[in-house]
Short mmCIF file of C-alpha atoms in Angstrom, two decimals:
data_model
loop_
_atom_site.label_atom_id
_atom_site.label_comp_id
_atom_site.label_asym_id
_atom_site.label_seq_id
_atom_site.Cartn_x
_atom_site.Cartn_y
_atom_site.Cartn_z
CA UNK A 1 121.77 -60.57 -194.81
CA UNK A 2 121.44 -63.26 -192.15
CA UNK A 3 123.04 -62.77 -188.77
CA UNK A 4 126.11 -65.08 -188.50
CA UNK A 5 125.16 -65.92 -184.91
CA UNK A 6 122.02 -67.72 -186.13
CA UNK A 7 123.84 -70.27 -188.30
CA UNK A 8 123.92 -72.89 -185.56
CA UNK A 9 120.11 -72.89 -185.42
CA UNK A 10 119.63 -74.02 -188.99
CA UNK A 11 119.13 -77.65 -188.04
CA UNK A 12 116.29 -76.80 -185.68
CA UNK A 13 114.60 -74.62 -188.28
CA UNK A 14 114.69 -77.31 -190.98
CA UNK A 15 112.76 -79.60 -188.68
CA UNK A 16 110.15 -76.97 -187.84
CA UNK A 17 107.25 -76.96 -190.39
CA UNK A 18 106.42 -73.33 -189.62
CA UNK A 19 108.23 -70.63 -191.63
CA UNK A 20 110.92 -68.80 -189.65
CA UNK A 21 110.39 -65.12 -188.75
CA UNK A 22 112.69 -62.46 -190.19
CA UNK A 23 116.04 -62.22 -188.42
CA UNK A 24 115.33 -58.82 -186.89
CA UNK A 25 112.05 -60.05 -185.47
CA UNK A 26 113.36 -63.12 -183.67
CA UNK A 27 112.50 -62.95 -179.99
CA UNK A 28 112.48 -65.38 -177.13
CA UNK A 29 108.85 -64.80 -176.25
CA UNK A 30 106.50 -67.77 -176.05
CA UNK A 31 102.93 -66.98 -175.07
CA UNK A 32 101.06 -68.91 -172.47
CA UNK A 33 98.30 -69.73 -174.94
CA UNK A 34 100.78 -71.29 -177.37
CA UNK A 35 102.31 -73.32 -174.58
CA UNK A 36 99.03 -74.73 -173.33
CA UNK A 37 96.86 -74.94 -176.46
CA UNK A 38 96.14 -78.56 -177.52
CA UNK A 39 95.34 -77.47 -181.10
CA UNK A 40 98.95 -76.70 -181.98
CA UNK A 41 101.25 -79.48 -183.24
CA UNK A 42 104.04 -80.51 -180.84
CA UNK A 43 107.24 -78.51 -181.41
CA UNK A 44 110.14 -80.10 -183.25
CA UNK A 45 113.82 -79.52 -182.74
CA UNK A 46 115.69 -79.50 -179.46
CA UNK A 47 115.50 -75.76 -178.80
CA UNK A 48 111.83 -75.59 -179.77
CA UNK A 49 110.98 -78.44 -177.39
CA UNK A 50 112.95 -76.87 -174.55
CA UNK A 51 111.26 -73.51 -175.03
CA UNK A 52 107.88 -75.23 -175.16
CA UNK A 53 108.68 -76.99 -171.88
CA UNK A 54 109.82 -73.72 -170.30
CA UNK A 55 106.63 -71.97 -171.46
CA UNK A 56 104.51 -74.72 -169.89
CA UNK A 57 106.48 -74.39 -166.65
CA UNK A 58 105.97 -70.64 -166.82
CA UNK A 59 102.23 -71.17 -167.24
CA UNK A 60 102.00 -73.52 -164.24
CA UNK A 61 104.84 -72.33 -161.99
CA UNK A 62 105.61 -68.81 -163.22
CA UNK A 63 109.31 -69.43 -163.90
CA UNK A 64 109.53 -66.46 -166.29
CA UNK A 65 110.13 -67.94 -169.75
CA UNK A 66 110.53 -64.59 -171.57
CA UNK A 67 112.82 -62.96 -169.01
CA UNK A 68 115.00 -60.82 -171.29
CA UNK A 69 112.23 -59.58 -173.55
CA UNK A 70 111.39 -55.90 -173.27
CA UNK A 71 108.44 -55.28 -170.95
CA UNK A 72 106.24 -52.75 -172.78
CA UNK A 73 104.52 -50.02 -170.78
CA UNK A 74 101.04 -51.16 -171.78
CA UNK A 75 101.75 -54.66 -170.43
CA UNK A 76 102.83 -53.47 -167.00
CA UNK A 77 100.68 -52.72 -163.97
CA UNK A 78 100.24 -48.95 -163.71
CA UNK A 79 99.39 -48.89 -160.00
CA UNK A 80 101.83 -50.92 -157.88
CA UNK A 81 100.77 -51.55 -154.25
CA UNK A 82 102.92 -49.72 -151.66
CA UNK A 83 104.29 -52.96 -150.21
CA UNK A 84 105.60 -53.94 -153.65
CA UNK A 85 107.13 -50.51 -154.13
CA UNK A 86 109.08 -51.09 -150.92
CA UNK A 87 110.89 -53.86 -152.77
CA UNK A 88 112.92 -51.12 -154.47
CA UNK A 89 114.74 -50.80 -151.14
CA UNK A 90 114.10 -54.07 -149.31
CA UNK A 91 115.40 -56.24 -152.17
CA UNK A 92 118.84 -54.72 -151.72
CA UNK A 93 118.60 -54.63 -147.93
CA UNK A 94 118.34 -58.42 -147.93
CA UNK A 95 121.22 -58.80 -150.38
CA UNK A 96 123.57 -56.38 -148.59
CA UNK A 97 123.25 -57.19 -144.88
CA UNK A 98 125.53 -60.20 -144.76
CA UNK A 99 128.78 -61.60 -143.42
CA UNK A 100 130.76 -60.04 -146.29
CA UNK A 101 129.82 -56.53 -145.16
CA UNK A 102 130.57 -57.45 -141.55
CA UNK A 103 134.02 -58.72 -142.59
CA UNK A 104 134.69 -55.56 -144.60
CA UNK A 105 134.23 -53.56 -141.40
CA UNK A 106 137.43 -55.14 -140.05
CA UNK A 107 139.55 -53.71 -142.88
CA UNK A 108 139.75 -50.20 -141.42
CA UNK A 109 141.77 -51.53 -138.49
CA UNK A 110 144.01 -53.49 -140.88
CA UNK A 111 144.65 -50.34 -142.92
CA UNK A 112 145.69 -48.48 -139.76
CA UNK A 113 142.55 -46.33 -139.26
CA UNK A 114 140.94 -45.61 -135.92
CA UNK A 115 137.28 -46.30 -135.17
CA UNK A 116 136.01 -42.82 -136.02
CA UNK A 117 137.79 -42.77 -139.39
CA UNK A 118 136.55 -46.25 -140.26
CA UNK A 119 132.95 -45.35 -139.41
CA UNK A 120 133.01 -42.18 -141.51
CA UNK A 121 134.40 -43.97 -144.56
CA UNK A 122 132.05 -46.95 -144.38
CA UNK A 123 128.87 -44.90 -143.91
CA UNK A 124 129.54 -42.16 -146.46
CA UNK A 125 131.06 -44.38 -149.15
CA UNK A 126 128.31 -46.99 -148.77
CA UNK A 127 125.79 -44.27 -149.62
CA UNK A 128 127.95 -43.13 -152.55
CA UNK A 129 128.04 -46.65 -153.95
CA UNK A 130 124.29 -46.93 -153.40
CA UNK A 131 123.80 -43.71 -155.38
CA UNK A 132 125.66 -45.22 -158.33
CA UNK A 133 123.35 -48.23 -158.31
CA UNK A 134 120.33 -45.95 -157.90
CA UNK A 135 121.31 -44.09 -161.06
CA UNK A 136 121.54 -47.36 -163.00
CA UNK A 137 118.24 -48.58 -161.57
CA UNK A 138 116.30 -45.65 -163.08
CA UNK A 139 116.73 -47.20 -166.54
CA UNK A 140 114.74 -50.35 -165.67
CA UNK A 141 111.16 -49.11 -165.45
CA UNK A 142 111.71 -46.35 -168.03
CA UNK A 143 112.86 -48.77 -170.74
CA UNK A 144 111.39 -52.10 -169.65
CA UNK A 145 114.80 -53.64 -170.32
CA UNK A 146 117.26 -55.60 -168.21
CA UNK A 147 120.57 -53.96 -167.35
CA UNK A 148 122.62 -55.74 -170.02
CA UNK A 149 119.99 -54.83 -172.63
CA UNK A 150 120.15 -51.18 -171.55
CA UNK A 151 123.92 -51.34 -172.09
CA UNK A 152 123.42 -51.86 -175.82
CA UNK A 153 122.31 -48.24 -176.26
CA UNK A 154 125.72 -46.98 -175.15
CA UNK A 155 128.11 -49.90 -175.75
CA UNK A 156 126.53 -51.11 -178.98
CA UNK A 157 125.72 -54.64 -180.12
CA UNK A 158 129.13 -56.31 -180.10
CA UNK A 159 130.94 -54.54 -177.23
CA UNK A 160 127.93 -55.10 -174.96
CA UNK A 161 128.56 -58.84 -175.27
CA UNK A 162 131.89 -58.37 -173.48
CA UNK A 163 130.02 -56.53 -170.73
CA UNK A 164 127.58 -59.44 -170.44
CA UNK A 165 130.45 -61.93 -170.16
CA UNK A 166 132.14 -59.84 -167.45
CA UNK A 167 128.85 -59.66 -165.57
CA UNK A 168 128.41 -63.45 -165.73
CA UNK A 169 131.91 -64.00 -164.36
CA UNK A 170 131.42 -61.40 -161.64
CA UNK A 171 128.04 -62.68 -160.45
CA UNK A 172 128.94 -66.39 -160.46
CA UNK A 173 132.38 -65.77 -159.00
CA UNK A 174 131.07 -63.81 -156.04
CA UNK A 175 128.37 -66.44 -155.53
CA UNK A 176 131.10 -69.09 -155.31
CA UNK A 177 133.03 -66.97 -152.80
CA UNK A 178 129.86 -66.49 -150.75
CA UNK A 179 129.26 -70.25 -150.71
CA UNK A 180 132.84 -70.95 -149.58
CA UNK A 181 132.80 -68.38 -146.78
CA UNK A 182 129.30 -69.44 -145.70
CA UNK A 183 130.34 -73.10 -145.74
CA UNK A 184 133.36 -72.32 -143.57
CA UNK A 185 131.14 -70.55 -141.05
CA UNK A 186 128.69 -73.46 -140.99
CA UNK A 187 131.59 -75.80 -140.30
CA UNK A 188 132.73 -73.59 -137.42
CA UNK A 189 129.29 -73.27 -135.86
CA UNK A 190 128.72 -77.04 -136.05
CA UNK A 191 132.11 -77.78 -134.49
CA UNK A 192 133.10 -79.63 -137.63
CA UNK A 193 130.02 -81.84 -137.87
CA UNK A 194 128.88 -80.11 -141.08
CA UNK A 195 131.55 -80.51 -143.74
CA UNK A 196 132.61 -77.56 -145.88
CA UNK A 197 131.39 -79.32 -149.02
CA UNK A 198 127.93 -79.91 -147.56
CA UNK A 199 127.68 -76.27 -146.42
CA UNK A 200 128.56 -75.08 -149.94
CA UNK A 201 125.92 -77.30 -151.54
CA UNK A 202 123.21 -76.23 -149.10
CA UNK A 203 123.83 -72.51 -149.68
CA UNK A 204 124.09 -72.83 -153.47
CA UNK A 205 121.02 -75.02 -153.97
CA UNK A 206 118.81 -72.98 -151.63
CA UNK A 207 119.61 -69.77 -153.55
CA UNK A 208 119.19 -71.54 -156.89
CA UNK A 209 115.68 -72.77 -156.08
CA UNK A 210 114.49 -69.27 -155.23
CA UNK A 211 116.13 -67.70 -158.30
CA UNK A 212 114.73 -70.46 -160.54
CA UNK A 213 111.12 -69.37 -160.09
CA UNK A 214 111.94 -65.85 -161.30
CA UNK A 215 111.56 -62.22 -160.39
CA UNK A 216 108.25 -62.54 -158.53
CA UNK A 217 109.60 -65.12 -156.08
CA UNK A 218 112.81 -63.15 -155.59
CA UNK A 219 110.94 -59.94 -154.74
CA UNK A 220 108.63 -61.69 -152.28
CA UNK A 221 111.49 -63.52 -150.56
CA UNK A 222 113.87 -60.56 -150.37
CA UNK A 223 111.07 -58.26 -149.15
CA UNK A 224 111.09 -60.01 -145.78
CA UNK A 225 114.45 -61.78 -145.49
CA UNK A 226 116.28 -58.63 -144.39
CA UNK A 227 114.36 -58.47 -141.09
CA UNK A 228 116.22 -61.45 -139.63
CA UNK A 229 119.65 -60.06 -140.42
CA UNK A 230 118.79 -56.55 -139.27
CA UNK A 231 117.83 -57.97 -135.88
CA UNK A 232 121.07 -59.98 -135.74
CA UNK A 233 123.25 -56.94 -136.41
CA UNK A 234 121.33 -54.91 -133.81
CA UNK A 235 122.03 -57.67 -131.27
CA UNK A 236 125.72 -57.73 -132.25
CA UNK A 237 125.96 -53.96 -131.80
CA UNK A 238 124.06 -54.14 -128.52
CA UNK A 239 126.30 -56.83 -127.01
CA UNK A 240 129.65 -55.57 -128.31
CA UNK A 241 129.15 -51.79 -128.42
CA UNK A 242 130.30 -51.24 -124.83
CA UNK A 243 133.72 -52.61 -125.74
CA UNK A 244 134.15 -50.32 -128.79
CA UNK A 245 137.57 -48.67 -128.55
CA UNK A 246 137.36 -45.08 -129.75
CA UNK A 247 140.37 -43.96 -127.74
CA UNK A 248 143.16 -45.84 -129.50
CA UNK A 249 144.56 -43.55 -132.22
CA UNK A 250 145.17 -44.58 -135.81
CA UNK A 251 148.32 -46.66 -136.21
CA UNK A 252 148.97 -45.15 -139.65
CA UNK A 253 150.01 -41.53 -140.05
CA UNK A 254 150.76 -39.11 -142.87
CA UNK A 255 150.92 -40.63 -146.34
CA UNK A 256 150.33 -44.14 -144.93
CA UNK A 257 147.07 -42.96 -143.36
CA UNK A 258 146.00 -41.37 -146.66
CA UNK A 259 146.80 -44.61 -148.46
CA UNK A 260 144.79 -46.63 -145.94
CA UNK A 261 141.79 -44.33 -146.28
CA UNK A 262 141.91 -44.55 -150.09
CA UNK A 263 142.19 -48.33 -150.03
CA UNK A 264 139.24 -48.65 -147.64
CA UNK A 265 137.20 -46.30 -149.84
CA UNK A 266 137.92 -48.54 -152.84
CA UNK A 267 136.77 -51.69 -151.04
CA UNK A 268 133.59 -50.16 -149.57
CA UNK A 269 132.68 -48.42 -152.83
CA UNK A 270 133.18 -51.61 -154.83
CA UNK A 271 131.03 -53.56 -152.38
CA UNK A 272 128.05 -51.26 -153.06
CA UNK A 273 128.59 -49.98 -156.61
CA UNK A 274 129.09 -53.44 -158.14
CA UNK A 275 125.30 -53.92 -158.06
CA UNK A 276 125.02 -51.30 -160.83
CA UNK A 277 125.52 -53.92 -163.55
CA UNK A 278 122.32 -55.76 -162.52
CA UNK A 279 120.13 -52.99 -161.07
CA UNK A 280 117.60 -52.64 -163.90
CA UNK A 281 116.88 -56.38 -163.82
CA UNK A 282 114.64 -55.84 -160.80
CA UNK A 283 112.62 -52.82 -161.96
CA UNK A 284 111.18 -53.88 -165.33
CA UNK A 285 107.84 -54.81 -163.77
CA UNK A 286 107.20 -51.23 -162.59
CA UNK A 287 105.29 -48.94 -164.93
CA UNK A 288 107.31 -46.57 -167.10
CA UNK A 289 105.71 -43.57 -165.35
CA UNK A 290 107.08 -44.48 -161.92
CA UNK A 291 108.99 -41.59 -160.35
CA UNK A 292 112.67 -41.96 -161.22
CA UNK A 293 113.52 -39.85 -158.17
CA UNK A 294 111.75 -42.44 -156.01
CA UNK A 295 113.60 -45.28 -157.73
CA UNK A 296 116.93 -43.51 -157.22
CA UNK A 297 116.41 -42.64 -153.54
CA UNK A 298 114.93 -45.96 -152.49
CA UNK A 299 117.70 -47.86 -154.23
CA UNK A 300 120.44 -45.63 -152.84
CA UNK A 301 119.23 -45.93 -149.26
CA UNK A 302 118.20 -49.57 -149.75
CA UNK A 303 121.83 -50.38 -150.53
CA UNK A 304 123.74 -47.72 -148.60
CA UNK A 305 122.06 -48.03 -145.19
CA UNK A 306 121.99 -51.86 -144.87
CA UNK A 307 125.57 -52.11 -146.16
CA UNK A 308 126.66 -49.51 -143.63
CA UNK A 309 124.86 -51.35 -140.80
CA UNK A 310 126.82 -54.54 -141.43
CA UNK A 311 130.11 -52.68 -141.85
CA UNK A 312 129.57 -50.52 -138.75
CA UNK A 313 129.06 -53.70 -136.73
CA UNK A 314 132.35 -54.98 -138.13
CA UNK A 315 134.10 -51.71 -137.29
CA UNK A 316 132.86 -51.81 -133.69
CA UNK A 317 133.88 -55.43 -133.10
CA UNK A 318 137.28 -54.91 -134.76
CA UNK A 319 138.00 -51.90 -132.55
CA UNK A 320 137.13 -54.01 -129.49
CA UNK A 321 139.94 -56.42 -130.39
CA UNK A 322 142.29 -53.79 -128.92
CA UNK A 323 140.84 -54.27 -125.43
CA UNK A 324 139.65 -57.88 -125.65
CA UNK A 325 142.62 -60.20 -126.31
CA UNK A 326 140.31 -63.23 -126.16
CA UNK A 327 138.29 -61.84 -129.06
CA UNK A 328 141.49 -61.11 -130.97
CA UNK A 329 142.62 -64.72 -130.51
CA UNK A 330 139.27 -65.95 -131.77
CA UNK A 331 139.47 -63.64 -134.78
CA UNK A 332 142.79 -65.21 -135.77
CA UNK A 333 140.92 -68.51 -136.16
CA UNK A 334 138.18 -67.03 -138.34
CA UNK A 335 135.29 -64.58 -138.47
CA UNK A 336 132.75 -67.10 -137.21
CA UNK A 337 134.77 -67.75 -134.09
CA UNK A 338 134.93 -64.08 -133.07
CA UNK A 339 131.14 -63.82 -133.42
CA UNK A 340 130.72 -66.84 -131.15
CA UNK A 341 133.23 -65.46 -128.66
CA UNK A 342 131.75 -61.96 -128.51
CA UNK A 343 128.08 -62.91 -128.08
CA UNK A 344 126.46 -64.41 -125.00
CA UNK A 345 125.31 -67.02 -124.17
CA UNK A 346 127.28 -69.42 -126.36
CA UNK A 347 124.28 -71.42 -127.55
CA UNK A 348 122.50 -68.22 -128.57
CA UNK A 349 125.66 -67.06 -130.36
CA UNK A 350 125.77 -70.29 -132.37
CA UNK A 351 122.11 -69.84 -133.32
CA UNK A 352 122.69 -66.27 -134.53
CA UNK A 353 125.79 -67.29 -136.46
CA UNK A 354 123.84 -70.05 -138.19
CA UNK A 355 121.20 -67.53 -139.28
CA UNK A 356 123.86 -65.04 -140.34
CA UNK A 357 125.49 -67.65 -142.56
CA UNK A 358 122.20 -68.00 -144.42
CA UNK A 359 122.47 -64.33 -145.42
CA UNK A 360 124.69 -65.56 -148.23
CA UNK A 361 121.59 -67.07 -149.82
CA UNK A 362 120.07 -63.60 -150.24
CA UNK A 363 123.15 -62.36 -152.09
CA UNK A 364 123.39 -65.47 -154.25
CA UNK A 365 119.74 -65.28 -155.32
CA UNK A 366 120.39 -61.93 -156.98
CA UNK A 367 123.67 -63.07 -158.52
CA UNK A 368 122.35 -66.34 -159.96
CA UNK A 369 119.23 -64.74 -161.43
CA UNK A 370 121.13 -61.89 -163.10
CA UNK A 371 123.88 -64.21 -164.37
CA UNK A 372 121.28 -66.32 -166.21
CA UNK A 373 119.93 -63.17 -167.88
CA UNK A 374 123.43 -62.09 -168.89
CA UNK A 375 124.14 -65.50 -170.45
CA UNK A 376 121.08 -65.08 -172.66
CA UNK A 377 122.40 -61.74 -173.95
CA UNK A 378 125.85 -62.89 -175.00
CA UNK A 379 124.53 -63.98 -178.40
CA UNK A 380 121.25 -64.65 -180.20
CA UNK A 381 121.59 -68.44 -180.08
CA UNK A 382 122.16 -68.10 -176.34
CA UNK A 383 118.97 -66.03 -176.02
CA UNK A 384 116.99 -68.90 -177.52
CA UNK A 385 118.27 -71.33 -174.92
CA UNK A 386 115.72 -71.44 -172.07
CA UNK A 387 116.62 -69.57 -168.89
CA UNK A 388 116.09 -72.85 -167.04
CA UNK A 389 119.19 -74.32 -168.71
CA UNK A 390 121.27 -71.23 -167.96
CA UNK A 391 120.15 -71.52 -164.35
CA UNK A 392 121.37 -75.12 -164.27
CA UNK A 393 124.67 -74.11 -165.87
CA UNK A 394 125.05 -71.30 -163.31
CA UNK A 395 124.56 -73.75 -160.45
CA UNK A 396 127.09 -76.16 -161.95
CA UNK A 397 129.66 -73.34 -162.35
CA UNK A 398 129.15 -72.13 -158.77
CA UNK A 399 129.44 -75.63 -157.32
CA UNK A 400 132.46 -76.40 -159.52
CA UNK A 401 134.30 -73.26 -158.43
CA UNK A 402 133.33 -73.51 -154.78
CA UNK A 403 133.85 -77.26 -154.29
CA UNK A 404 136.89 -77.56 -156.51
CA UNK A 405 138.64 -74.59 -154.93
CA UNK A 406 137.30 -74.63 -151.41
CA UNK A 407 140.75 -75.16 -149.91
CA UNK A 408 142.84 -72.73 -151.98
CA UNK A 409 140.76 -70.91 -154.57
CA UNK A 410 138.86 -68.59 -152.24
CA UNK A 411 141.68 -66.07 -151.87
CA UNK A 412 142.46 -66.13 -155.59
CA UNK A 413 138.80 -65.65 -156.48
CA UNK A 414 138.45 -62.66 -154.15
CA UNK A 415 141.53 -60.97 -155.62
CA UNK A 416 140.41 -61.62 -159.20
CA UNK A 417 136.86 -60.46 -158.59
CA UNK A 418 138.03 -57.33 -156.80
CA UNK A 419 139.93 -56.59 -159.99
CA UNK A 420 136.76 -57.04 -162.05
CA UNK A 421 134.92 -54.63 -159.76
CA UNK A 422 136.85 -51.67 -161.16
CA UNK A 423 135.09 -51.95 -164.51
CA UNK A 424 131.79 -50.96 -162.89
CA UNK A 425 133.08 -47.37 -162.65
CA UNK A 426 133.72 -47.17 -166.39
CA UNK A 427 130.38 -48.84 -167.04
CA UNK A 428 128.27 -46.35 -165.09
CA UNK A 429 130.16 -43.31 -166.44
CA UNK A 430 129.55 -44.37 -170.04
CA UNK A 431 125.91 -45.22 -169.34
CA UNK A 432 125.17 -41.85 -167.70
CA UNK A 433 127.10 -39.69 -170.16
CA UNK A 434 125.28 -41.33 -173.06
CA UNK A 435 121.94 -40.68 -171.39
CA UNK A 436 122.37 -37.15 -170.07
CA UNK A 437 124.68 -35.64 -172.70
CA UNK A 438 124.00 -37.39 -175.99
CA UNK A 439 120.35 -38.32 -175.40
CA UNK A 440 119.51 -35.17 -173.38
CA UNK A 441 118.22 -37.20 -170.43
CA UNK A 442 115.10 -38.13 -172.43
CA UNK A 443 114.10 -41.77 -172.85
CA UNK A 444 112.10 -40.68 -175.87
CA UNK A 445 115.45 -40.42 -177.68
CA UNK A 446 115.97 -44.18 -177.36
CA UNK A 447 114.82 -46.54 -180.12
CA UNK A 448 113.55 -49.02 -177.54
CA UNK A 449 111.89 -51.26 -180.14
CA UNK A 450 115.32 -51.73 -181.71
CA UNK A 451 117.01 -53.04 -178.55
CA UNK A 452 117.58 -56.43 -180.20
CA UNK A 453 118.44 -55.20 -183.71
CA UNK A 454 122.16 -54.45 -184.34
CA UNK A 455 121.48 -51.98 -187.17
CA UNK A 456 119.38 -49.80 -184.87
CA UNK A 457 122.00 -49.59 -182.10
CA UNK A 458 125.23 -47.58 -181.77
CA UNK A 459 128.39 -49.22 -183.06
CA UNK A 460 129.97 -48.82 -179.64
CA UNK A 461 133.24 -47.32 -180.87
CA UNK A 462 133.16 -44.47 -178.37
CA UNK A 463 132.33 -46.80 -175.49
CA UNK A 464 135.05 -49.26 -176.51
CA UNK A 465 137.70 -46.52 -176.60
CA UNK A 466 136.64 -45.08 -173.24
CA UNK A 467 136.35 -48.50 -171.63
CA UNK A 468 139.78 -49.55 -172.91
CA UNK A 469 141.40 -46.39 -171.57
CA UNK A 470 139.55 -47.02 -168.30
CA UNK A 471 141.25 -50.43 -168.06
CA UNK A 472 144.63 -48.74 -168.39
CA UNK A 473 143.61 -46.21 -165.73
CA UNK A 474 142.61 -48.73 -163.10
CA UNK A 475 145.73 -50.80 -163.74
CA UNK A 476 147.76 -47.69 -162.94
CA UNK A 477 145.79 -46.77 -159.83
CA UNK A 478 144.94 -50.14 -158.27
CA UNK A 479 146.41 -51.38 -155.00
CA UNK A 480 146.04 -55.13 -154.48
CA UNK A 481 148.09 -57.58 -152.45
CA UNK A 482 149.56 -59.04 -155.66
CA UNK A 483 150.01 -55.80 -157.64
CA UNK A 484 150.32 -52.10 -156.86
CA UNK A 485 149.99 -49.71 -159.80
CA UNK A 486 152.51 -46.90 -160.35
CA UNK A 487 150.08 -44.20 -159.19
CA UNK A 488 148.99 -46.13 -156.11
CA UNK A 489 152.64 -46.76 -155.21
CA UNK A 490 153.20 -43.03 -154.75
CA UNK A 491 150.89 -42.92 -151.70
CA UNK A 492 152.45 -44.30 -148.52
CA UNK A 493 154.60 -47.36 -148.02
CA UNK A 494 151.80 -49.82 -148.79
CA UNK A 495 150.16 -47.81 -151.57
CA UNK A 496 146.76 -46.16 -151.81
CA UNK A 497 144.07 -47.41 -154.17
CA UNK A 498 143.04 -44.60 -156.54
CA UNK A 499 141.86 -46.86 -159.36
CA UNK A 500 138.19 -45.87 -159.20
CA UNK A 501 138.94 -42.13 -159.01
CA UNK A 502 141.42 -42.22 -161.89
CA UNK A 503 139.18 -44.47 -163.96
CA UNK A 504 136.26 -42.10 -163.45
CA UNK A 505 138.25 -39.11 -164.76
CA UNK A 506 139.80 -40.94 -167.72
CA UNK A 507 136.54 -42.59 -168.82
CA UNK A 508 134.51 -39.40 -168.48
CA UNK A 509 136.98 -37.30 -170.47
CA UNK A 510 137.60 -39.86 -173.22
CA UNK A 511 134.00 -40.93 -173.87
CA UNK A 512 132.81 -37.44 -174.80
CA UNK A 513 135.06 -36.87 -177.86
CA UNK A 514 135.06 -40.55 -178.89
CA UNK A 515 131.27 -40.76 -178.90
CA UNK A 516 130.95 -37.38 -180.62
CA UNK A 517 133.21 -38.56 -183.47
CA UNK A 518 131.28 -41.81 -183.71
CA UNK A 519 127.99 -39.93 -184.07
CA UNK A 520 129.43 -37.55 -186.66
CA UNK A 521 130.91 -40.36 -188.73
CA UNK A 522 128.23 -43.04 -188.52
CA UNK A 523 125.13 -41.14 -187.24
CA UNK A 524 124.17 -43.90 -184.80
#
């Protein structure tokens, strides 16, 4: 029986003189020899021509034409040079040390915490979020599959499409937010000479060009980009650390303090753990025998430590606002202004702020690349559309969101995307329970050759039930400016965010029986 998703490709097939492969054997792979061989007739049909063009670009430029295909162990390099292994950590270091982490460091003061409490939460929870991503990353080299493809072995064929859609929205949405905030900072540092629109376009296009080439270019770029931003944050800490105010006590007490701590935990955890839905995308080139302990530890520290560095700098500067009224006045105008005010001399401060703004490019490179892979896994027809076109669509979406909503949409986007971040908890719980409980922690129990065949994958009933109950859980425990759930409302006057904790418990407890019944009834 033909797959209903392939019906729209009939026109292209009728024009192609070669017989079509069986449905279950359709892949997106085009070999370099086929793309460059003059003996083959030119391809016919729009999709065939586009894939032929992409394969030729892959041959000459290495733009990765078969990105979502499973990378088999025998096709991967067994011995990876040490400097390339460092990319397990340095990739994330470049993506995490940015203005967003610095801004998050100011939230502890807003929630009523003192400096010591803010530092403890940001450091420990950053490592916790990094550990979640590290656990997801171990699936990449072991399976040779991208993160959304790995999801099919727990969520099943159809439910995993919803996960891919959510991931597309999350990655492109945060990229748009990053472009808006980076554009605002560029406008501030140029004293208005660089318009917000121009700043957005510069950040988006620069990230897009790097992501376009593919995984190799991303790993090379991100392996070194973090150095600049590490130096910047060290300078910020060096110049502002003497004004850190560790003497002023927390302004929140009792239940309000508990609520503030919980809300800060939710924000910091979400900032780190949200990478879990793309982690495997960047490990498929490692050999299947690579130490999963190494992958876990390098990913955890590669995310947790750089994220904490940026947030600690934010915590220190925010505490100094208590004793530096001039810095506080600058902060009211915007984050870029307080950086300029707190660093000396002013020209040097402007230079550092300009470089710091460019950190958004590092984050966007990862988001744009992974979004294009997720688009290809929403349906089979989408997988046959070249990644190049999905990259173009991703850029158009980012520019549309960022330019169209640069005056008002930023706050709405951040609230909406914070809401989406809760689903990462349900995602990782389902992924890990499937692996360690139902598949005994053994990748030999996965039918990896069937990753793209619906009949060889779980139905996803158990995952759908657990994920749906997880949605109910985080709605009850969330604490946002526009909505406070009934559980969160019980903690302090302003509420305390317990969405991730409650979602973890509900998802973990519901997936076990639901998946067990699914296996008993359908044996898949």
